[in-house]
Amino acid sequence: MANSKYEYVRSFEQSDTLLPNTWIVVRIDGRGFHSFSNRYNFTKPNDIRALNLMNAAASAVVKEIPDLCIAYGVSDEYSFIFHKTTTLFDRRSSKLLSTVVSTFTAFYIHLWRVHFPPDIALQPPHLPTFDARTICYPTLANLRDYLSWRQVDCHINNLYNTTFWAMRQKGGMGPREVEEELKGTLASDKNEILWGRFGINYNDENEIFKKGSVVFCQYELEEPAEGRTDTLALEEDEATAVPDTEPSRTQKERAKKVRAKASVVVRHIDIIKDDFWERRPWISSGKP
Ligand code: DGT
Ligand code: MG
Ligand code: MG
Ligand code: MG
Ligand code: MG
């Protein structure tokens, strides 16, 4: 059949294929969450219900899109990482980011009432929306630096916010006064203010607030405690024994079984040190 005379409009579509063999980060961020969090009375500086909801929505996204190998979230943002080998949507940026951000938003709204009481219902025009961008990193080292940057940011902001709100709520100080006093302070100064004036040991604060949230596939039935490597040694050997050739049928069958047993988990742990990555080689190798 002949093309219609309108067909030429397709040629206006521009390619946005992302560079091959690079780690693709899709970072989403809540739009105007400063006022959104006030509208729904989020606890300051951290609302555990809001964070659990972010994590539930992110877990749903990771389950829904298997090409995602890890995600990291803090505050109103989440970074979703596609393994560098992904060919999903031919690596088209707009397709990848719009799928991630709309899936996330759909689950955020759907799961809202699981995390907030019935009297705090979402009402237009105060509905949650998120922006998104894609970023490509050529090496695993660059990707890890990106994730480390977000986790360090989480720590810096949380220490500041924890101190700020302790001075406001427990110290009865005004916002300008607190800002003035905190200007130019080091982490040690803030720890000292928290402990000296309010008896708060920052180390005892909730891990989810200090470290943010990591979402990934867990292939073991029981996750060993951080700091132990013995029980994982065997599985790690198997998981890193990546065949050069096309996997055999038994290998494929085994991989399928392992994947079926996998669960998507949320952890509040350090992802800056090697330990996290060494215990979970499938995240960087992309091979369960
Ligand atoms: P944007 O991203 O440019 O559209 O603007 P915002 O307002 O979303 O700003 P952003 O993303 O830089 O900062 C996140 C805001 O969300 C920040 O004002 C604090 C608020 N927020 C995030 N999580 C919580 C929480 O757990 N409790 C409270 N009270 N506020 C939160
Ligand atoms: Mg923003
Ligand atoms: Mg925001
Ligand atoms: Mg933000
Ligand atoms: Mg379609």
mmCIF file of C-alpha atoms and ligand atoms in Angstrom:
data_model
loop_
_atom_site.group_PDB
_atom_site.id
_atom_site.type_symbol
_atom_site.label_atom_id
_atom_site.label_comp_id
_atom_site.label_asym_id
_atom_site.label_seq_id
_atom_site.Cartn_x
_atom_site.Cartn_y
_atom_site.Cartn_z
ATOM 1 C CA MET A 1 0.000 0.000 0.000
ATOM 2 C CA ALA A 2 1.254 3.470 -0.834
ATOM 3 C CA ASN A 3 2.423 5.649 2.008
ATOM 4 C CA SER A 4 0.142 8.506 2.896
ATOM 5 C CA LYS A 5 1.304 12.007 2.105
ATOM 6 C CA TYR A 6 1.612 12.555 5.848
ATOM 7 C CA GLU A 7 4.207 9.814 6.285
ATOM 8 C CA TYR A 8 7.119 12.263 5.862
ATOM 9 C CA VAL A 9 6.515 13.629 9.374
ATOM 10 C CA ARG A 10 8.270 10.558 10.765
ATOM 11 C CA SER A 11 11.568 11.872 9.449
ATOM 12 C CA PHE A 12 11.325 14.688 12.013
ATOM 13 C CA GLU A 13 11.809 12.203 14.859
ATOM 14 C CA GLN A 14 15.342 12.492 16.157
ATOM 15 C CA SER A 15 17.477 9.632 17.330
ATOM 16 C CA ASP A 16 18.181 9.633 21.049
ATOM 17 C CA THR A 17 19.908 6.268 21.226
ATOM 18 C CA LEU A 18 22.304 6.215 24.161
ATOM 19 C CA LEU A 19 25.957 5.281 23.733
ATOM 20 C CA PRO A 20 26.403 1.480 23.647
ATOM 21 C CA ASN A 21 28.146 -0.397 26.449
ATOM 22 C CA THR A 22 27.615 2.376 29.012
ATOM 23 C CA TRP A 23 25.763 2.246 32.338
ATOM 24 C CA ILE A 24 22.498 4.157 31.986
ATOM 25 C CA VAL A 25 21.232 6.062 35.010
ATOM 26 C CA VAL A 26 17.643 7.292 35.039
ATOM 27 C CA ARG A 27 17.285 9.735 37.924
ATOM 28 C CA ILE A 28 13.790 10.841 38.840
ATOM 29 C CA ASP A 29 13.026 13.650 41.296
ATOM 30 C CA GLY A 30 9.762 14.782 42.855
ATOM 31 C CA ARG A 31 8.475 18.050 41.375
ATOM 32 C CA GLY A 32 7.906 20.717 43.978
ATOM 33 C CA PHE A 33 8.154 18.274 46.874
ATOM 34 C CA HIS A 34 8.974 21.149 49.187
ATOM 35 C CA SER A 35 5.332 22.244 49.031
ATOM 36 C CA PHE A 36 4.027 18.691 48.406
ATOM 37 C CA SER A 37 5.594 17.513 51.696
ATOM 38 C CA ASN A 38 4.049 20.483 53.536
ATOM 39 C CA ARG A 39 0.641 19.886 51.957
ATOM 40 C CA TYR A 40 0.532 16.301 53.270
ATOM 41 C CA ASN A 41 2.181 17.125 56.598
ATOM 42 C CA PHE A 42 5.333 15.057 56.140
ATOM 43 C CA THR A 43 7.305 14.765 59.384
ATOM 44 C CA LYS A 44 10.444 16.919 59.401
ATOM 45 C CA PRO A 45 13.173 16.298 58.488
ATOM 46 C CA ASN A 46 12.310 12.686 57.506
ATOM 47 C CA ASP A 47 8.909 11.104 57.084
ATOM 48 C CA ILE A 48 9.293 7.336 57.317
ATOM 49 C CA ARG A 49 5.928 6.762 55.576
ATOM 50 C CA ALA A 50 7.002 8.874 52.605
ATOM 51 C CA LEU A 51 10.365 7.084 52.376
ATOM 52 C CA ASN A 52 8.747 3.644 52.601
ATOM 53 C CA LEU A 53 6.362 4.679 49.834
ATOM 54 C CA MET A 54 9.262 5.818 47.617
ATOM 55 C CA ASN A 55 10.953 2.450 48.280
ATOM 56 C CA ALA A 56 7.804 0.451 47.540
ATOM 57 C CA ALA A 57 7.318 2.287 44.238
ATOM 58 C CA ALA A 58 11.009 1.795 43.341
ATOM 59 C CA SER A 59 10.843 -1.931 44.176
ATOM 60 C CA ALA A 60 7.829 -2.253 41.885
ATOM 61 C CA VAL A 61 9.791 -0.552 39.079
ATOM 62 C CA VAL A 62 12.778 -2.914 39.559
ATOM 63 C CA LYS A 63 10.410 -5.926 39.485
ATOM 64 C CA GLU A 64 8.648 -4.616 36.401
ATOM 65 C CA ILE A 65 11.816 -3.819 34.411
ATOM 66 C CA PRO A 66 14.308 -6.716 34.780
ATOM 67 C CA ASP A 67 17.067 -4.869 32.890
ATOM 68 C CA LEU A 68 17.488 -2.638 35.955
ATOM 69 C CA CYS A 69 20.340 -3.960 38.095
ATOM 70 C CA ILE A 70 20.206 -1.592 41.085
ATOM 71 C CA ALA A 71 18.409 1.532 42.291
ATOM 72 C CA TYR A 72 19.291 4.069 44.978
ATOM 73 C CA GLY A 73 16.919 6.516 46.625
ATOM 74 C CA VAL A 74 17.081 9.439 49.019
ATOM 75 C CA SER A 75 14.554 12.195 49.839
ATOM 76 C CA ASP A 76 12.283 12.708 46.789
ATOM 77 C CA GLU A 77 14.720 11.196 44.270
ATOM 78 C CA TYR A 78 15.577 7.758 42.926
ATOM 79 C CA SER A 79 18.329 6.648 40.564
ATOM 80 C CA PHE A 80 17.594 3.549 38.473
ATOM 81 C CA ILE A 81 20.546 1.847 36.804
ATOM 82 C CA PHE A 82 20.286 -0.135 33.581
ATOM 83 C CA HIS A 83 23.112 -2.634 33.131
ATOM 84 C CA LYS A 84 25.565 -1.487 30.450
ATOM 85 C CA THR A 85 24.606 -4.434 28.232
ATOM 86 C CA THR A 86 20.908 -3.537 28.095
ATOM 87 C CA THR A 87 19.299 -3.316 24.661
ATOM 88 C CA LEU A 88 15.855 -2.430 26.023
ATOM 89 C CA PHE A 89 14.017 -0.065 23.615
ATOM 90 C CA ASP A 90 17.225 -0.059 21.545
ATOM 91 C CA ARG A 91 18.622 2.120 24.357
ATOM 92 C CA ARG A 92 16.446 5.068 23.337
ATOM 93 C CA SER A 93 16.700 7.668 26.093
ATOM 94 C CA SER A 94 13.140 8.991 25.900
ATOM 95 C CA LYS A 95 11.616 5.506 25.938
ATOM 96 C CA LEU A 96 13.731 4.373 28.898
ATOM 97 C CA LEU A 97 13.178 7.434 31.046
ATOM 98 C CA SER A 98 9.487 7.858 30.291
ATOM 99 C CA THR A 99 8.836 4.180 31.092
ATOM 100 C CA VAL A 100 10.728 4.401 34.391
ATOM 101 C CA VAL A 101 9.197 7.689 35.527
ATOM 102 C CA SER A 102 5.611 6.815 34.589
ATOM 103 C CA THR A 103 5.832 3.328 36.139
ATOM 104 C CA PHE A 104 7.252 4.879 39.309
ATOM 105 C CA THR A 105 4.570 7.579 39.465
ATOM 106 C CA ALA A 106 1.767 5.073 38.836
ATOM 107 C CA PHE A 107 2.941 2.887 41.736
ATOM 108 C CA TYR A 108 3.568 5.913 43.997
ATOM 109 C CA ILE A 109 -0.052 6.973 43.595
ATOM 110 C CA HIS A 110 -1.395 3.399 43.731
ATOM 111 C CA LEU A 111 0.506 2.586 46.938
ATOM 112 C CA TRP A 112 -0.113 5.938 48.673
ATOM 113 C CA ARG A 113 -3.033 4.612 50.732
ATOM 114 C CA VAL A 114 -0.991 1.632 51.911
ATOM 115 C CA HIS A 115 1.494 4.018 53.540
ATOM 116 C CA PHE A 116 -0.650 6.963 54.634
ATOM 117 C CA PRO A 117 -3.814 6.889 56.771
ATOM 118 C CA PRO A 118 -7.212 7.346 55.059
ATOM 119 C CA ASP A 119 -7.572 10.932 56.272
ATOM 120 C CA ILE A 120 -4.430 11.886 54.341
ATOM 121 C CA ALA A 121 -5.686 11.162 50.820
ATOM 122 C CA LEU A 122 -4.141 12.510 47.635
ATOM 123 C CA GLN A 123 -6.224 15.362 46.248
ATOM 124 C CA PRO A 124 -5.803 17.284 42.995
ATOM 125 C CA PRO A 125 -4.209 19.644 42.281
ATOM 126 C CA HIS A 126 -1.657 18.388 44.830
ATOM 127 C CA LEU A 127 -0.720 15.207 42.988
ATOM 128 C CA PRO A 128 2.787 13.759 42.951
ATOM 129 C CA THR A 129 4.718 14.172 39.697
ATOM 130 C CA PHE A 130 8.357 13.457 38.921
ATOM 131 C CA ASP A 131 10.896 14.707 36.403
ATOM 132 C CA ALA A 132 13.538 12.419 34.897
ATOM 133 C CA ARG A 133 16.865 12.513 33.103
ATOM 134 C CA THR A 134 19.289 9.938 31.700
ATOM 135 C CA ILE A 135 23.038 9.948 32.253
ATOM 136 C CA CYS A 136 25.557 7.469 30.749
ATOM 137 C CA TYR A 137 28.681 6.320 32.568
ATOM 138 C CA PRO A 138 31.367 4.519 30.573
ATOM 139 C CA THR A 139 32.945 2.538 33.414
ATOM 140 C CA LEU A 140 31.787 0.720 36.520
ATOM 141 C CA ALA A 141 34.129 2.989 38.496
ATOM 142 C CA ASN A 142 32.262 6.050 37.154
ATOM 143 C CA LEU A 143 28.915 4.469 37.997
ATOM 144 C CA ARG A 144 30.081 3.666 41.527
ATOM 145 C CA ASP A 145 31.347 7.238 41.923
ATOM 146 C CA TYR A 146 27.910 8.472 40.828
ATOM 147 C CA LEU A 147 26.165 6.298 43.440
ATOM 148 C CA SER A 148 28.741 7.283 46.079
ATOM 149 C CA TRP A 149 28.037 10.941 45.271
ATOM 150 C CA ARG A 150 24.322 10.426 45.934
ATOM 151 C CA GLN A 151 24.972 8.505 49.184
ATOM 152 C CA VAL A 152 27.446 11.113 50.464
ATOM 153 C CA ASP A 153 24.863 13.795 49.590
ATOM 154 C CA CYS A 154 22.289 11.854 51.622
ATOM 155 C CA HIS A 155 24.601 11.848 54.649
ATOM 156 C CA ILE A 156 25.555 15.549 54.383
ATOM 157 C CA ASN A 157 21.937 16.679 53.940
ATOM 158 C CA ASN A 158 20.632 14.404 56.677
ATOM 159 C CA LEU A 159 23.181 15.558 59.237
ATOM 160 C CA TYR A 160 22.362 19.189 58.398
ATOM 161 C CA ASN A 161 18.596 18.628 58.459
ATOM 162 C CA THR A 162 18.695 16.590 61.673
ATOM 163 C CA THR A 163 20.667 19.345 63.401
ATOM 164 C CA PHE A 164 18.521 22.107 61.874
ATOM 165 C CA TRP A 165 15.236 20.547 63.050
ATOM 166 C CA ALA A 166 16.582 19.649 66.501
ATOM 167 C CA MET A 167 17.542 23.314 66.995
ATOM 168 C CA ARG A 168 14.143 24.441 65.711
ATOM 169 C CA GLN A 169 11.914 21.902 67.493
ATOM 170 C CA LYS A 170 13.845 21.047 70.663
ATOM 171 C CA GLY A 171 15.871 24.246 70.915
ATOM 172 C CA GLY A 172 12.954 26.562 70.082
ATOM 173 C CA MET A 173 15.127 28.655 67.762
ATOM 174 C CA GLY A 174 13.902 30.583 64.719
ATOM 175 C CA PRO A 175 14.864 29.532 61.167
ATOM 176 C CA ARG A 176 17.146 32.544 60.503
ATOM 177 C CA GLU A 177 18.912 32.086 63.815
ATOM 178 C CA VAL A 178 19.571 28.382 63.137
ATOM 179 C CA GLU A 179 20.798 29.057 59.600
ATOM 180 C CA GLU A 180 23.211 31.687 60.909
ATOM 181 C CA GLU A 181 24.631 29.382 63.549
ATOM 182 C CA LEU A 182 25.035 26.421 61.187
ATOM 183 C CA LYS A 183 26.734 28.474 58.470
ATOM 184 C CA GLY A 184 30.254 27.133 57.889
ATOM 185 C CA THR A 185 30.020 24.382 60.522
ATOM 186 C CA LEU A 186 31.781 21.043 60.024
ATOM 187 C CA ALA A 187 30.219 17.605 60.538
ATOM 188 C CA SER A 188 31.966 17.396 63.924
ATOM 189 C CA ASP A 189 30.378 20.720 65.007
ATOM 190 C CA LYS A 190 26.907 19.436 64.120
ATOM 191 C CA ASN A 191 27.518 16.147 65.952
ATOM 192 C CA GLU A 192 28.601 18.192 68.964
ATOM 193 C CA ILE A 193 25.484 20.421 68.852
ATOM 194 C CA LEU A 194 23.250 17.320 68.617
ATOM 195 C CA TRP A 195 24.952 15.511 71.485
ATOM 196 C CA GLY A 196 25.812 18.464 73.726
ATOM 197 C CA ARG A 197 22.476 20.303 73.552
ATOM 198 C CA PHE A 198 19.930 17.627 72.771
ATOM 199 C CA GLY A 199 21.522 14.318 73.868
ATOM 200 C CA ILE A 200 21.182 13.000 70.318
ATOM 201 C CA ASN A 201 23.899 10.607 69.137
ATOM 202 C CA TYR A 202 23.805 10.957 65.350
ATOM 203 C CA ASN A 203 25.099 7.373 64.974
ATOM 204 C CA ASP A 204 21.903 6.121 66.607
ATOM 205 C CA GLU A 205 19.704 7.762 63.970
ATOM 206 C CA ASN A 206 17.742 5.437 61.687
ATOM 207 C CA GLU A 207 19.915 3.860 58.934
ATOM 208 C CA ILE A 208 17.307 4.689 56.272
ATOM 209 C CA PHE A 209 17.808 8.400 57.066
ATOM 210 C CA LYS A 210 21.616 8.240 57.191
ATOM 211 C CA LYS A 211 22.292 5.931 54.239
ATOM 212 C CA GLY A 212 19.265 6.189 51.965
ATOM 213 C CA SER A 213 17.820 3.069 50.302
ATOM 214 C CA VAL A 214 19.304 0.528 47.905
ATOM 215 C CA VAL A 215 17.030 -1.731 45.856
ATOM 216 C CA PHE A 216 18.382 -4.822 44.088
ATOM 217 C CA CYS A 217 17.737 -8.492 43.364
ATOM 218 C CA GLN A 218 18.801 -10.847 46.126
ATOM 219 C CA TYR A 219 19.508 -14.380 44.947
ATOM 220 C CA GLU A 220 20.240 -16.067 48.268
ATOM 221 C CA LEU A 221 17.378 -17.205 50.432
ATOM 222 C CA GLU A 222 19.130 -15.869 53.524
ATOM 223 C CA GLU A 223 21.296 -12.807 53.276
ATOM 224 C CA PRO A 224 24.427 -13.081 55.458
ATOM 225 C CA ALA A 225 25.050 -10.242 57.913
ATOM 226 C CA GLU A 226 27.248 -7.434 56.586
ATOM 227 C CA GLY A 227 30.894 -8.082 57.444
ATOM 228 C CA ARG A 228 30.692 -11.855 56.867
ATOM 229 C CA THR A 229 31.845 -13.383 53.602
ATOM 230 C CA ASP A 230 32.221 -17.090 54.400
ATOM 231 C CA THR A 231 28.732 -18.326 53.562
ATOM 232 C CA LEU A 232 28.675 -16.489 50.260
ATOM 233 C CA ALA A 233 32.011 -17.739 48.946
ATOM 234 C CA LEU A 234 30.630 -20.697 47.033
ATOM 235 C CA GLU A 235 27.819 -18.815 45.337
ATOM 236 C CA GLU A 236 30.113 -15.948 44.448
ATOM 237 C CA ASP A 237 32.487 -18.358 42.683
ATOM 238 C CA GLU A 238 29.634 -19.764 40.706
ATOM 239 C CA ALA A 239 28.149 -16.402 39.894
ATOM 240 C CA THR A 240 31.443 -14.934 38.673
ATOM 241 C CA ALA A 241 32.293 -17.973 36.567
ATOM 242 C CA VAL A 242 30.933 -16.239 33.489
ATOM 243 C CA PRO A 243 31.198 -18.480 30.417
ATOM 244 C CA ASP A 244 32.828 -16.969 27.314
ATOM 245 C CA THR A 245 30.660 -19.052 25.034
ATOM 246 C CA GLU A 246 26.897 -19.264 24.697
ATOM 247 C CA PRO A 247 25.620 -20.884 27.954
ATOM 248 C CA SER A 248 24.569 -24.522 27.720
ATOM 249 C CA ARG A 249 20.966 -25.603 28.186
ATOM 250 C CA THR A 250 21.661 -26.753 31.746
ATOM 251 C CA GLN A 251 23.322 -23.428 32.543
ATOM 252 C CA LYS A 252 20.332 -21.560 31.120
ATOM 253 C CA GLU A 253 17.941 -23.761 33.110
ATOM 254 C CA ARG A 254 19.940 -23.102 36.256
ATOM 255 C CA ALA A 255 19.967 -19.337 35.644
ATOM 256 C CA LYS A 256 16.198 -19.444 35.176
ATOM 257 C CA LYS A 257 15.732 -21.272 38.490
ATOM 258 C CA VAL A 258 18.053 -18.853 40.290
ATOM 259 C CA ARG A 259 16.139 -15.881 38.851
ATOM 260 C CA ALA A 260 12.814 -17.402 39.872
ATOM 261 C CA LYS A 261 14.074 -17.621 43.470
ATOM 262 C CA ALA A 262 15.249 -14.013 43.438
ATOM 263 C CA SER A 263 13.524 -11.394 45.468
ATOM 264 C CA VAL A 264 13.776 -7.625 45.171
ATOM 265 C CA VAL A 265 15.048 -6.267 48.480
ATOM 266 C CA VAL A 266 15.493 -2.813 50.031
ATOM 267 C CA ARG A 267 18.578 -2.228 52.186
ATOM 268 C CA HIS A 268 19.984 0.788 54.012
ATOM 269 C CA ILE A 269 23.673 0.040 53.736
ATOM 270 C CA ASP A 270 26.957 1.483 52.512
ATOM 271 C CA ILE A 271 27.352 1.237 48.734
ATOM 272 C CA ILE A 272 30.545 3.313 48.645
ATOM 273 C CA LYS A 273 32.970 0.627 49.892
ATOM 274 C CA ASP A 274 33.933 -2.423 47.781
ATOM 275 C CA ASP A 275 32.256 -4.787 50.235
ATOM 276 C CA PHE A 276 28.732 -4.186 48.935
ATOM 277 C CA TRP A 277 29.774 -4.933 45.334
ATOM 278 C CA GLU A 278 32.043 -7.880 46.157
ATOM 279 C CA ARG A 279 29.272 -9.718 47.994
ATOM 280 C CA ARG A 280 26.801 -9.214 45.184
ATOM 281 C CA PRO A 281 28.784 -9.806 41.978
ATOM 282 C CA TRP A 282 25.607 -10.274 39.903
ATOM 283 C CA ILE A 283 24.800 -6.568 40.193
ATOM 284 C CA SER A 284 27.875 -5.473 38.220
ATOM 285 C CA SER A 285 28.174 -8.595 36.055
ATOM 286 C CA GLY A 286 24.485 -8.611 35.178
ATOM 287 C CA LYS A 287 24.613 -12.430 35.409
ATOM 288 C CA PRO A 288 22.659 -14.128 38.204
HETATM 289 P P1 DGT B 1 12.115 20.524 42.388
HETATM 290 O O1 DGT B 1 12.769 19.205 42.576
HETATM 291 O O2 DGT B 1 13.067 21.487 41.770
HETATM 292 O O3 DGT B 1 10.823 20.445 41.658
HETATM 293 O O4 DGT B 1 11.762 21.123 43.840
HETATM 294 P P2 DGT B 1 11.601 20.353 45.224
HETATM 295 O O5 DGT B 1 10.763 21.221 46.090
HETATM 296 O O6 DGT B 1 11.125 18.962 45.017
HETATM 297 O O7 DGT B 1 13.090 20.368 45.797
HETATM 298 P P3 DGT B 1 14.177 19.232 45.980
HETATM 299 O O8 DGT B 1 13.923 18.029 45.135
HETATM 300 O O9 DGT B 1 15.513 19.887 45.793
HETATM 301 O O10 DGT B 1 14.074 18.869 47.509
HETATM 302 C C1 DGT B 1 13.194 17.921 48.029
HETATM 303 C C2 DGT B 1 12.172 18.573 48.946
HETATM 304 O O11 DGT B 1 11.300 17.566 49.447
HETATM 305 C C3 DGT B 1 12.789 19.269 50.140
HETATM 306 O O12 DGT B 1 12.210 20.555 50.269
HETATM 307 C C4 DGT B 1 12.392 18.438 51.328
HETATM 308 C C5 DGT B 1 11.190 17.662 50.839
HETATM 309 N N1 DGT B 1 11.192 16.312 51.423
HETATM 310 C C6 DGT B 1 11.666 15.176 50.886
HETATM 311 N N2 DGT B 1 11.533 14.154 51.751
HETATM 312 C C7 DGT B 1 10.967 14.664 52.856
HETATM 313 C C8 DGT B 1 10.558 14.104 54.120
HETATM 314 O O13 DGT B 1 10.694 12.901 54.403
HETATM 315 N N3 DGT B 1 10.003 14.949 55.031
HETATM 316 C C9 DGT B 1 9.842 16.284 54.746
HETATM 317 N N4 DGT B 1 9.280 17.060 55.683
HETATM 318 N N5 DGT B 1 10.195 16.843 53.581
HETATM 319 C C10 DGT B 1 10.746 16.033 52.659
HETATM 320 MG MG MG B 2 14.956 19.029 41.273
HETATM 321 MG MG MG B 3 12.278 17.533 43.986
HETATM 322 MG MG MG B 4 15.173 16.199 45.325
HETATM 323 MG MG MG B 5 2.497 1.880 21.678
#
